Amino acid sequence: QYSPRCALLIVFIALLGCAPLMLEDIMGSLANSFAAVEYQRRFANVDFHALTAQERLDIDKKVRQELAEELGVDPEDIEVELSPGSVIVGAKIKVSAKAHADVSANLAAKHNSISERIRKYLEGFNMNAKAT
């Protein structure tokens, strides 16, 4: 039999021995978690409702391509949504929690150049397209 103080000390030492393992588990979970970086831009003078299903797919593909190339992510990790209001392009880029800050900063720095290339692509659908 151990005295209550001795038993408490044994439990404390056992917990200290497990703490590094618990910390590794927590850090591993964080490293494997994901976050989303979001892109959104409105392109004026493009009639969303006049776009065919194929044209919407082509725009989706172009947006994925531009974002993936510029941000160094896999196109499969990008979810694109097109909506009316001229054309509003929204994208959620799935990145690891660890890479979130870098990808967010990279997107902020390249937002206008990415939008300009998408705008030029949209000119094929309407010659008056402008990013707003």
PDB file of N, CA and C in Angstrom, residues 2 8 10 26 35 57 61 66 84 95 101 113:
ATOM      1  N   TYR A   2       0.432   2.226  -0.756  1.00  0.00           N
ATOM      2  CA  TYR A   2       1.129   3.506  -0.817  1.00  0.00           C
ATOM      3  C   TYR A   2       0.344   4.549  -0.041  1.00  0.00           C
ATOM      4  N   LEU A   8      -0.305   9.828  -5.243  1.00  0.00           N
ATOM      5  CA  LEU A   8      -0.470  11.028  -6.066  1.00  0.00           C
ATOM      6  C   LEU A   8       0.794  11.307  -6.871  1.00  0.00           C
ATOM      7  N   ILE A  10       3.003   9.093  -7.841  1.00  0.00           N
ATOM      8  CA  ILE A  10       3.100   8.052  -8.879  1.00  0.00           C
ATOM      9  C   ILE A  10       2.201   8.421 -10.066  1.00  0.00           C
ATOM     10  N   ILE A  26      -1.706  15.255 -30.460  1.00  0.00           N
ATOM     11  CA  ILE A  26      -2.395  16.512 -30.730  1.00  0.00           C
ATOM     12  C   ILE A  26      -1.750  17.229 -31.899  1.00  0.00           C
ATOM     13  N   ALA A  35      -8.082  23.369 -43.693  1.00  0.00           N
ATOM     14  CA  ALA A  35      -8.782  24.648 -43.616  1.00  0.00           C
ATOM     15  C   ALA A  35      -9.057  25.087 -45.049  1.00  0.00           C
ATOM     16  N   LEU A  57     -18.876  24.814 -67.161  1.00  0.00           N
ATOM     17  CA  LEU A  57     -17.834  23.818 -66.860  1.00  0.00           C
ATOM     18  C   LEU A  57     -16.455  24.322 -67.289  1.00  0.00           C
ATOM     19  N   LYS A  61     -13.253  25.005 -64.852  1.00  0.00           N
ATOM     20  CA  LYS A  61     -11.931  24.417 -65.119  1.00  0.00           C
ATOM     21  C   LYS A  61     -10.851  25.498 -65.170  1.00  0.00           C
ATOM     22  N   GLU A  66      -6.152  28.330 -62.892  1.00  0.00           N
ATOM     23  CA  GLU A  66      -5.464  29.566 -62.494  1.00  0.00           C
ATOM     24  C   GLU A  66      -5.089  29.544 -61.016  1.00  0.00           C
ATOM     25  N   PRO A  84     -25.076  34.035 -60.243  1.00  0.00           N
ATOM     26  CA  PRO A  84     -25.473  35.235 -60.981  1.00  0.00           C
ATOM     27  C   PRO A  84     -25.169  36.512 -60.208  1.00  0.00           C
ATOM     28  N   VAL A  95      -6.692  23.404 -47.971  1.00  0.00           N
ATOM     29  CA  VAL A  95      -5.259  23.317 -47.682  1.00  0.00           C
ATOM     30  C   VAL A  95      -5.078  22.771 -46.279  1.00  0.00           C
ATOM     31  N   ALA A 101      -1.845  29.815 -43.697  1.00  0.00           N
ATOM     32  CA  ALA A 101      -1.351  31.198 -43.667  1.00  0.00           C
ATOM     33  C   ALA A 101      -0.560  31.521 -44.935  1.00  0.00           C
ATOM     34  N   SER A 113      -3.949  39.631 -60.107  1.00  0.00           N
ATOM     35  CA  SER A 113      -3.430  39.037 -61.348  1.00  0.00           C
ATOM     36  C   SER A 113      -4.233  37.791 -61.734  1.00  0.00           C
TER      37      SER A 113
END
